[in-house]
PDB file of C-alpha atoms in Angstrom:
ATOM      1  CA  GLY E   1     -18.483  10.814  36.885  1.00  0.00           C
ATOM      2  CA  THR E   2     -16.241  11.553  39.852  1.00  0.00           C
ATOM      3  CA  SER E   3     -13.136  11.707  37.626  1.00  0.00           C
ATOM      4  CA  LEU E   4     -14.844  14.237  35.359  1.00  0.00           C
ATOM      5  CA  CYS E   5     -15.677  16.395  38.365  1.00  0.00           C
ATOM      6  CA  VAL E   6     -12.052  16.259  39.508  1.00  0.00           C
ATOM      7  CA  ILE E   7     -10.932  17.455  36.069  1.00  0.00           C
ATOM      8  CA  TYR E   8     -13.491  20.274  36.109  1.00  0.00           C
ATOM      9  CA  ASN E   9     -12.449  21.364  39.604  1.00  0.00           C
ATOM     10  CA  ALA E  10      -8.918  21.872  38.297  1.00  0.00           C
ATOM     11  CA  LEU E  11     -10.368  25.027  36.713  1.00  0.00           C
ATOM     12  CA  GLN E  12     -10.703  26.340  40.279  1.00  0.00           C
ATOM     13  CA  PRO E  13     -14.358  27.279  39.819  1.00  0.00           C
ATOM     14  CA  VAL E  14     -16.248  29.392  42.373  1.00  0.00           C
ATOM     15  CA  GLU E  15     -18.525  26.414  43.008  1.00  0.00           C
ATOM     16  CA  PRO E  16     -16.516  23.167  42.802  1.00  0.00           C
ATOM     17  CA  LEU E  17     -18.348  19.964  41.937  1.00  0.00           C
ATOM     18  CA  SER E  18     -18.758  17.270  44.554  1.00  0.00           C
ATOM     19  CA  THR E  19     -16.381  14.342  44.089  1.00  0.00           C
ATOM     20  CA  THR E  20     -17.561  12.114  46.929  1.00  0.00           C
ATOM     21  CA  LEU E  21     -19.945   9.165  46.672  1.00  0.00           C
ATOM     22  CA  ASP E  22     -22.253   7.736  49.302  1.00  0.00           C
ATOM     23  CA  GLU E  23     -21.451   4.021  49.420  1.00  0.00           C
ATOM     24  CA  SER E  24     -24.830   3.270  51.018  1.00  0.00           C
ATOM     25  CA  SER E  25     -26.794   4.709  48.083  1.00  0.00           C
ATOM     26  CA  ASN E  26     -27.212   3.709  44.438  1.00  0.00           C
ATOM     27  CA  LEU E  27     -23.698   4.216  43.018  1.00  0.00           C
ATOM     28  CA  LEU E  28     -24.684   4.150  39.346  1.00  0.00           C
ATOM     29  CA  ARG E  29     -27.290   6.853  39.896  1.00  0.00           C
ATOM     30  CA  GLN E  30     -24.745   8.957  41.768  1.00  0.00           C
ATOM     31  CA  ARG E  31     -22.179   8.529  38.982  1.00  0.00           C
ATOM     32  CA  LYS E  32     -24.708   9.588  36.369  1.00  0.00           C
ATOM     33  CA  ASP E  33     -25.548  12.586  38.542  1.00  0.00           C
ATOM     34  CA  ARG E  34     -21.859  13.565  38.628  1.00  0.00           C
ATOM     35  CA  VAL E  35     -21.676  13.266  34.829  1.00  0.00           C
ATOM     36  CA  TYR E  36     -24.773  15.466  34.502  1.00  0.00           C
ATOM     37  CA  ARG E  37     -23.282  18.100  36.799  1.00  0.00           C
ATOM     38  CA  PHE E  38     -20.009  18.057  34.844  1.00  0.00           C
ATOM     39  CA  VAL E  39     -21.778  18.530  31.499  1.00  0.00           C
ATOM     40  CA  LYS E  40     -24.055  21.239  32.905  1.00  0.00           C
ATOM     41  CA  ALA E  41     -21.130  23.131  34.435  1.00  0.00           C
ATOM     42  CA  CYS E  42     -19.198  23.006  31.143  1.00  0.00           C
ATOM     43  CA  LYS E  43     -22.254  24.305  29.314  1.00  0.00           C
ATOM     44  CA  ASP E  44     -23.256  27.000  31.816  1.00  0.00           C
ATOM     45  CA  ASN E  45     -19.698  28.344  32.054  1.00  0.00           C
ATOM     46  CA  ARG E  46     -19.086  28.057  28.302  1.00  0.00           C
ATOM     47  CA  ILE E  47     -16.071  25.822  28.735  1.00  0.00           C
ATOM     48  CA  VAL E  48     -17.203  23.626  25.819  1.00  0.00           C
ATOM     49  CA  ARG E  49     -19.533  24.498  22.954  1.00  0.00           C
ATOM     50  CA  GLU E  50     -22.972  23.007  23.531  1.00  0.00           C
ATOM     51  CA  GLU E  51     -22.911  21.067  20.247  1.00  0.00           C
ATOM     52  CA  ASP E  52     -19.571  19.501  21.231  1.00  0.00           C
ATOM     53  CA  LEU E  53     -20.703  18.274  24.646  1.00  0.00           C
ATOM     54  CA  PHE E  54     -21.431  14.596  25.107  1.00  0.00           C
ATOM     55  CA  THR E  55     -24.612  13.304  26.726  1.00  0.00           C
ATOM     56  CA  ILE E  56     -24.929  10.914  29.645  1.00  0.00           C
ATOM     57  CA  SER E  57     -26.168   8.149  27.350  1.00  0.00           C
ATOM     58  CA  GLU E  58     -23.176   8.642  25.024  1.00  0.00           C
ATOM     59  CA  LEU E  59     -20.768   8.163  27.920  1.00  0.00           C
ATOM     60  CA  PHE E  60     -22.235   4.748  28.702  1.00  0.00           C
ATOM     61  CA  LYS E  61     -22.520   3.532  25.087  1.00  0.00           C
ATOM     62  CA  ASP E  62     -20.317   0.745  23.756  1.00  0.00           C
ATOM     63  CA  ASP E  63     -19.447   2.852  20.718  1.00  0.00           C
ATOM     64  CA  THR E  64     -16.188   4.536  19.757  1.00  0.00           C
ATOM     65  CA  ASN E  65     -17.989   7.486  18.126  1.00  0.00           C
ATOM     66  CA  SER E  66     -19.502   8.395  21.496  1.00  0.00           C
ATOM     67  CA  PHE E  67     -16.201   7.715  23.248  1.00  0.00           C
ATOM     68  CA  VAL E  68     -14.349  10.085  20.908  1.00  0.00           C
ATOM     69  CA  LYS E  69     -16.924  12.786  21.667  1.00  0.00           C
ATOM     70  CA  VAL E  70     -16.288  12.301  25.390  1.00  0.00           C
ATOM     71  CA  LEU E  71     -12.531  12.585  24.831  1.00  0.00           C
ATOM     72  CA  LYS E  72     -12.958  15.789  22.823  1.00  0.00           C
ATOM     73  CA  THR E  73     -14.992  17.320  25.643  1.00  0.00           C
ATOM     74  CA  ILE E  74     -12.325  16.414  28.194  1.00  0.00           C
ATOM     75  CA  GLU E  75      -9.609  17.721  25.865  1.00  0.00           C
ATOM     76  CA  ALA E  76     -11.428  21.066  25.634  1.00  0.00           C
ATOM     77  CA  VAL E  77     -11.595  21.311  29.434  1.00  0.00           C
ATOM     78  CA  VAL E  78      -7.909  20.398  29.830  1.00  0.00           C
ATOM     79  CA  ASP E  79      -6.963  22.963  27.158  1.00  0.00           C
ATOM     80  CA  THR E  80      -8.871  25.597  29.149  1.00  0.00           C
ATOM     81  CA  ILE E  81      -7.064  24.552  32.334  1.00  0.00           C
ATOM     82  CA  GLU E  82      -3.721  24.877  30.541  1.00  0.00           C
ATOM     83  CA  GLY E  83      -4.743  28.165  28.919  1.00  0.00           C
ATOM     84  CA  ARG E  84      -5.471  29.652  32.349  1.00  0.00           C
ATOM     85  CA  GLY E  85      -2.050  28.588  33.599  1.00  0.00           C
ATOM     86  CA  LEU E  86      -3.534  26.112  36.068  1.00  0.00           C
ATOM     87  CA  LEU E  87      -1.715  23.065  34.715  1.00  0.00           C
ATOM     88  CA  ASP E  88       1.638  22.399  36.365  1.00  0.00           C
ATOM     89  CA  MET E  89       3.696  21.371  33.334  1.00  0.00           C
ATOM     90  CA  SER E  90       6.821  20.922  35.467  1.00  0.00           C
ATOM     91  CA  ARG E  91       5.348  17.705  36.887  1.00  0.00           C
ATOM     92  CA  MET E  92       4.794  16.217  33.463  1.00  0.00           C
ATOM     93  CA  THR E  93       7.297  13.935  31.787  1.00  0.00           C
ATOM     94  CA  GLU E  94       7.452  13.484  28.031  1.00  0.00           C
ATOM     95  CA  LYS E  95       3.948  13.187  26.606  1.00  0.00           C
ATOM     96  CA  PRO E  96       2.956   9.602  25.803  1.00  0.00           C
ATOM     97  CA  SER E  97       2.971   8.811  22.116  1.00  0.00           C
ATOM     98  CA  ALA E  98      -0.385   8.906  20.375  1.00  0.00           C
ATOM     99  CA  ARG E  99       0.918   6.132  18.174  1.00  0.00           C
ATOM    100  CA  PHE E 100       1.614   3.366  20.679  1.00  0.00           C
ATOM    101  CA  ALA E 101       2.466   0.626  18.207  1.00  0.00           C
ATOM    102  CA  GLU E 102       4.829   2.848  16.262  1.00  0.00           C
ATOM    103  CA  ALA E 103       6.830   3.512  19.425  1.00  0.00           C
ATOM    104  CA  GLN E 104       6.943  -0.215  20.152  1.00  0.00           C
ATOM    105  CA  MET E 105       7.866  -1.439  16.664  1.00  0.00           C
ATOM    106  CA  GLY E 106      10.854   0.739  15.873  1.00  0.00           C
ATOM    107  CA  PRO E 107      12.276   0.968  12.339  1.00  0.00           C
ATOM    108  CA  PRO E 108      11.660  -2.130  10.160  1.00  0.00           C
ATOM    109  CA  GLN E 109      14.609  -4.522   9.924  1.00  0.00           C
ATOM    110  CA  ASP E 110      13.415  -6.890   7.198  1.00  0.00           C
ATOM    111  CA  ASN E 111      10.649  -7.444   4.629  1.00  0.00           C
ATOM    112  CA  ARG E 112       8.250  -8.867   7.204  1.00  0.00           C
ATOM    113  CA  GLU E 113       8.576  -5.831   9.443  1.00  0.00           C
ATOM    114  CA  ARG E 114       8.284  -3.494   6.461  1.00  0.00           C
ATOM    115  CA  LEU E 115       5.061  -5.224   5.443  1.00  0.00           C
ATOM    116  CA  ILE E 116       3.648  -4.942   8.971  1.00  0.00           C
ATOM    117  CA  LYS E 117       4.628  -1.281   9.167  1.00  0.00           C
ATOM    118  CA  GLU E 118       2.887  -0.674   5.857  1.00  0.00           C
ATOM    119  CA  PHE E 119      -0.198  -2.473   7.156  1.00  0.00           C
ATOM    120  CA  VAL E 120      -0.295  -0.402  10.351  1.00  0.00           C
ATOM    121  CA  ASP E 121       0.472   2.916   8.633  1.00  0.00           C
ATOM    122  CA  THR E 122      -2.115   2.470   5.883  1.00  0.00           C
ATOM    123  CA  GLU E 123      -4.706   1.320   8.424  1.00  0.00           C
ATOM    124  CA  ARG E 124      -4.131   4.437  10.510  1.00  0.00           C
ATOM    125  CA  LYS E 125      -4.376   6.644   7.418  1.00  0.00           C
ATOM    126  CA  TYR E 126      -7.587   4.881   6.409  1.00  0.00           C
ATOM    127  CA  VAL E 127      -9.184   5.443   9.817  1.00  0.00           C
ATOM    128  CA  HIS E 128      -8.076   9.087   9.691  1.00  0.00           C
ATOM    129  CA  ASP E 129      -9.733   9.483   6.282  1.00  0.00           C
ATOM    130  CA  LEU E 130     -12.948   7.899   7.547  1.00  0.00           C
ATOM    131  CA  GLU E 131     -12.976  10.260  10.514  1.00  0.00           C
ATOM    132  CA  GLN E 132     -12.455  13.205   8.177  1.00  0.00           C
ATOM    133  CA  LEU E 133     -15.397  12.033   6.068  1.00  0.00           C
ATOM    134  CA  GLN E 134     -17.472  11.582   9.217  1.00  0.00           C
ATOM    135  CA  ALA E 135     -16.664  15.125  10.390  1.00  0.00           C
ATOM    136  CA  TYR E 136     -17.724  16.395   6.955  1.00  0.00           C
ATOM    137  CA  MET E 137     -21.013  14.493   7.206  1.00  0.00           C
ATOM    138  CA  ASP E 138     -21.649  15.856  10.711  1.00  0.00           C
ATOM    139  CA  GLU E 139     -21.076  19.414   9.499  1.00  0.00           C
ATOM    140  CA  LEU E 140     -23.486  18.884   6.592  1.00  0.00           C
ATOM    141  CA  ILE E 141     -26.092  17.753   9.122  1.00  0.00           C
ATOM    142  CA  ARG E 142     -25.355  20.569  11.572  1.00  0.00           C
ATOM    143  CA  LYS E 143     -25.684  23.258   8.909  1.00  0.00           C
ATOM    144  CA  ASN E 144     -28.612  21.522   7.169  1.00  0.00           C
ATOM    145  CA  ILE E 145     -26.911  21.902   3.785  1.00  0.00           C
ATOM    146  CA  ILE E 146     -28.599  18.894   2.153  1.00  0.00           C
ATOM    147  CA  SER E 147     -31.630  16.834   3.137  1.00  0.00           C
ATOM    148  CA  SER E 148     -31.516  13.997   5.644  1.00  0.00           C
ATOM    149  CA  ASP E 149     -32.408  11.583   2.831  1.00  0.00           C
ATOM    150  CA  SER E 150     -29.399  12.747   0.809  1.00  0.00           C
ATOM    151  CA  ILE E 151     -27.175  12.358   3.866  1.00  0.00           C
ATOM    152  CA  ARG E 152     -28.410   8.794   4.341  1.00  0.00           C
ATOM    153  CA  TYR E 153     -27.960   7.843   0.691  1.00  0.00           C
ATOM    154  CA  ILE E 154     -24.504   9.420   0.336  1.00  0.00           C
ATOM    155  CA  PHE E 155     -22.914   8.258   3.593  1.00  0.00           C
ATOM    156  CA  ALA E 156     -24.995   5.142   4.329  1.00  0.00           C
ATOM    157  CA  ASN E 157     -23.762   3.475   7.547  1.00  0.00           C
ATOM    158  CA  LEU E 158     -20.535   5.493   7.815  1.00  0.00           C
ATOM    159  CA  ASN E 159     -20.796   5.873  11.598  1.00  0.00           C
ATOM    160  CA  SER E 160     -20.908   2.104  12.078  1.00  0.00           C
ATOM    161  CA  MET E 161     -17.938   1.679   9.758  1.00  0.00           C
ATOM    162  CA  VAL E 162     -15.841   4.240  11.628  1.00  0.00           C
ATOM    163  CA  ASP E 163     -16.668   2.523  14.918  1.00  0.00           C
ATOM    164  CA  PHE E 164     -15.661  -0.875  13.553  1.00  0.00           C
ATOM    165  CA  GLN E 165     -12.448   0.331  11.921  1.00  0.00           C
ATOM    166  CA  ARG E 166     -11.232   2.012  15.100  1.00  0.00           C
ATOM    167  CA  ARG E 167     -11.673  -1.287  16.940  1.00  0.00           C
ATOM    168  CA  PHE E 168      -9.964  -3.179  14.132  1.00  0.00           C
ATOM    169  CA  LEU E 169      -7.039  -0.738  14.175  1.00  0.00           C
ATOM    170  CA  ILE E 170      -6.591  -1.306  17.913  1.00  0.00           C
ATOM    171  CA  GLY E 171      -6.300  -5.046  17.234  1.00  0.00           C
ATOM    172  CA  VAL E 172      -3.809  -4.517  14.425  1.00  0.00           C
ATOM    173  CA  GLU E 173      -1.645  -2.158  16.499  1.00  0.00           C
ATOM    174  CA  ALA E 174      -1.721  -4.479  19.500  1.00  0.00           C
ATOM    175  CA  ASN E 175      -0.464  -7.365  17.345  1.00  0.00           C
ATOM    176  CA  ALA E 176       2.175  -5.262  15.612  1.00  0.00           C
ATOM    177  CA  SER E 177       3.692  -4.324  18.971  1.00  0.00           C
ATOM    178  CA  GLN E 178       4.275  -7.988  19.895  1.00  0.00           C
ATOM    179  CA  PRO E 179       7.320 -10.184  19.066  1.00  0.00           C
ATOM    180  CA  PRO E 180       6.929 -12.091  15.761  1.00  0.00           C
ATOM    181  CA  ASP E 181       6.069 -15.420  17.425  1.00  0.00           C
ATOM    182  CA  GLU E 182       3.258 -13.741  19.370  1.00  0.00           C
ATOM    183  CA  GLN E 183       1.683 -11.918  16.437  1.00  0.00           C
ATOM    184  CA  HIS E 184      -1.651 -13.298  15.292  1.00  0.00           C
ATOM    185  CA  PHE E 185      -3.035 -10.986  12.613  1.00  0.00           C
ATOM    186  CA  GLY E 186      -5.225 -13.755  11.250  1.00  0.00           C
ATOM    187  CA  ALA E 187      -6.935 -14.026  14.624  1.00  0.00           C
ATOM    188  CA  VAL E 188      -7.826 -10.320  14.440  1.00  0.00           C
ATOM    189  CA  PHE E 189      -9.638 -10.895  11.153  1.00  0.00           C
ATOM    190  CA  VAL E 190     -11.333 -14.077  12.383  1.00  0.00           C
ATOM    191  CA  ASN E 191     -12.465 -12.587  15.695  1.00  0.00           C
ATOM    192  CA  MET E 192     -13.858  -9.513  13.978  1.00  0.00           C
ATOM    193  CA  ARG E 193     -15.270 -11.207  10.887  1.00  0.00           C
ATOM    194  CA  GLU E 194     -18.872 -10.320  11.740  1.00  0.00           C
ATOM    195  CA  GLY E 195     -17.899  -6.668  12.042  1.00  0.00           C
ATOM    196  CA  PHE E 196     -16.839  -6.605   8.404  1.00  0.00           C
ATOM    197  CA  MET E 197     -20.523  -6.941   7.517  1.00  0.00           C
ATOM    198  CA  VAL E 198     -20.733  -3.132   7.861  1.00  0.00           C
ATOM    199  CA  TYR E 199     -19.176  -2.988   4.401  1.00  0.00           C
ATOM    200  CA  GLU E 200     -22.069  -4.782   2.730  1.00  0.00           C
ATOM    201  CA  PRO E 201     -24.646  -1.945   2.799  1.00  0.00           C
ATOM    202  CA  TYR E 202     -21.988   0.697   2.192  1.00  0.00           C
ATOM    203  CA  CYS E 203     -20.568  -0.982  -0.903  1.00  0.00           C
ATOM    204  CA  ALA E 204     -24.039  -1.829  -2.226  1.00  0.00           C
ATOM    205  CA  ASN E 205     -24.975   1.844  -1.917  1.00  0.00           C
ATOM    206  CA  TYR E 206     -21.789   3.306  -3.398  1.00  0.00           C
ATOM    207  CA  THR E 207     -22.978   3.779  -7.009  1.00  0.00           C
ATOM    208  CA  ARG E 208     -26.075   5.602  -5.841  1.00  0.00           C
ATOM    209  CA  ALA E 209     -23.986   7.738  -3.486  1.00  0.00           C
ATOM    210  CA  ALA E 210     -21.609   8.741  -6.283  1.00  0.00           C
ATOM    211  CA  LYS E 211     -24.498   9.839  -8.515  1.00  0.00           C
ATOM    212  CA  LEU E 212     -26.109  11.796  -5.711  1.00  0.00           C
ATOM    213  CA  CYS E 213     -22.851  13.655  -5.065  1.00  0.00           C
ATOM    214  CA  VAL E 214     -22.991  14.929  -8.628  1.00  0.00           C
ATOM    215  CA  ALA E 215     -26.612  15.978  -8.221  1.00  0.00           C
ATOM    216  CA  GLU E 216     -25.885  17.808  -4.945  1.00  0.00           C
ATOM    217  CA  LYS E 217     -22.600  19.313  -6.140  1.00  0.00           C
ATOM    218  CA  GLU E 218     -23.708  22.955  -5.928  1.00  0.00           C
ATOM    219  CA  SER E 219     -25.011  22.608  -2.379  1.00  0.00           C
ATOM    220  CA  LEU E 220     -21.932  20.689  -1.271  1.00  0.00           C
ATOM    221  CA  LYS E 221     -19.685  23.554  -2.364  1.00  0.00           C
ATOM    222  CA  ALA E 222     -20.623  25.254   0.909  1.00  0.00           C
ATOM    223  CA  LEU E 223     -18.128  22.971   2.662  1.00  0.00           C
ATOM    224  CA  SER E 224     -15.413  22.986   0.001  1.00  0.00           C
ATOM    225  CA  HIS E 225     -12.954  24.125   2.677  1.00  0.00           C
ATOM    226  CA  MET E 226     -13.381  20.694   4.302  1.00  0.00           C
ATOM    227  CA  ILE E 227     -13.751  18.417   1.281  1.00  0.00           C
ATOM    228  CA  GLU E 228     -13.955  19.559  -2.341  1.00  0.00           C
ATOM    229  CA  PRO E 229     -17.170  17.975  -3.740  1.00  0.00           C
ATOM    230  CA  HIS E 230     -16.261  17.473  -7.403  1.00  0.00           C
ATOM    231  CA  TYR E 231     -13.025  15.458  -7.139  1.00  0.00           C
ATOM    232  CA  GLU E 232     -12.110  14.945  -3.484  1.00  0.00           C
ATOM    233  CA  LEU E 233     -15.461  13.732  -2.146  1.00  0.00           C
ATOM    234  CA  PRO E 234     -15.866  10.883  -4.678  1.00  0.00           C
ATOM    235  CA  SER E 235     -12.296   9.757  -3.965  1.00  0.00           C
ATOM    236  CA  MET E 236     -13.061   9.748  -0.237  1.00  0.00           C
ATOM    237  CA  LEU E 237     -16.323   7.843  -0.614  1.00  0.00           C
ATOM    238  CA  ILE E 238     -14.743   5.038  -2.630  1.00  0.00           C
ATOM    239  CA  LYS E 239     -11.962   4.371  -0.098  1.00  0.00           C
ATOM    240  CA  PRO E 240     -13.964   1.809   1.929  1.00  0.00           C
ATOM    241  CA  VAL E 241     -14.713  -0.109  -1.274  1.00  0.00           C
ATOM    242  CA  GLN E 242     -11.020  -0.122  -2.116  1.00  0.00           C
ATOM    243  CA  ARG E 243      -9.907  -0.998   1.412  1.00  0.00           C
ATOM    244  CA  ILE E 244     -12.127  -4.048   1.840  1.00  0.00           C
ATOM    245  CA  CYS E 245     -10.666  -5.428  -1.411  1.00  0.00           C
ATOM    246  CA  ARG E 246      -7.159  -4.784  -0.120  1.00  0.00           C
ATOM    247  CA  TYR E 247      -7.453  -6.947   3.025  1.00  0.00           C
ATOM    248  CA  PRO E 248      -7.286 -10.377   1.295  1.00  0.00           C
ATOM    249  CA  LEU E 249      -4.180  -9.245  -0.586  1.00  0.00           C
ATOM    250  CA  MET E 250      -2.599  -8.052   2.641  1.00  0.00           C
ATOM    251  CA  MET E 251      -3.327 -11.369   4.346  1.00  0.00           C
ATOM    252  CA  ASP E 252      -1.792 -13.279   1.422  1.00  0.00           C
ATOM    253  CA  GLU E 253       1.373 -11.232   1.827  1.00  0.00           C
ATOM    254  CA  LEU E 254       1.472 -11.731   5.587  1.00  0.00           C
ATOM    255  CA  THR E 255       1.131 -15.524   5.329  1.00  0.00           C
ATOM    256  CA  LYS E 256       4.452 -15.637   3.492  1.00  0.00           C
ATOM    257  CA  TYR E 257       6.265 -14.655   6.673  1.00  0.00           C
ATOM    258  CA  TYR E 258       4.427 -16.813   9.226  1.00  0.00           C
ATOM    259  CA  ASP E 259       4.142 -20.566   9.734  1.00  0.00           C
TER     260      ASP E 259
END
């Protein structure tokens, strides 16, 4: 909470937020109070759109969907700071890469490295596609374009899948950045095997989801600028089904290059 208040105070508001904590009092309660004051200040001063603000409970959730919402709120505040000319860019070095593993791996030198690069690149693209689908679902909900039942039947447990795949991608990238003798991609799959259960309800629901997309086609045209409902949406919805089938093949290929 204190860190959020420090970021907000960089806007040089008329009433800065308190950034001190009383060590003799309940620290967790004080931190939650600081978070509340940060969110309220962003809302009252229209720094962030109300629908884009995170809640206190979302900040403390063990869930990447909530974490991403927190990051987007902070990004909006930092963009406002920069837009007002309050960010001293001269003190900043080169921006850190958003693709950590890519910076660590370098260009592939052999077939093993090419395979790993393909694995990492396609995994990133897959997560990006899931996030795009999730944003589309959220907009359908926000604008009340189709019923909540249709949302549930079309997208099933998409939020849980996005959360899992972000975590899985972190494991894949972390391994890819290591020297060959320290890479353990199999361990990533084994350690996260229970997480792959999110695919079971999604895949079981896919046929029904595809049929419902056809039935709701006219309503879904309202968001054609995000995802075209006739061709693009079905191809997006089937990607998880295709990806889960791809993992065993990828592992078979990887085992050829490791003892």
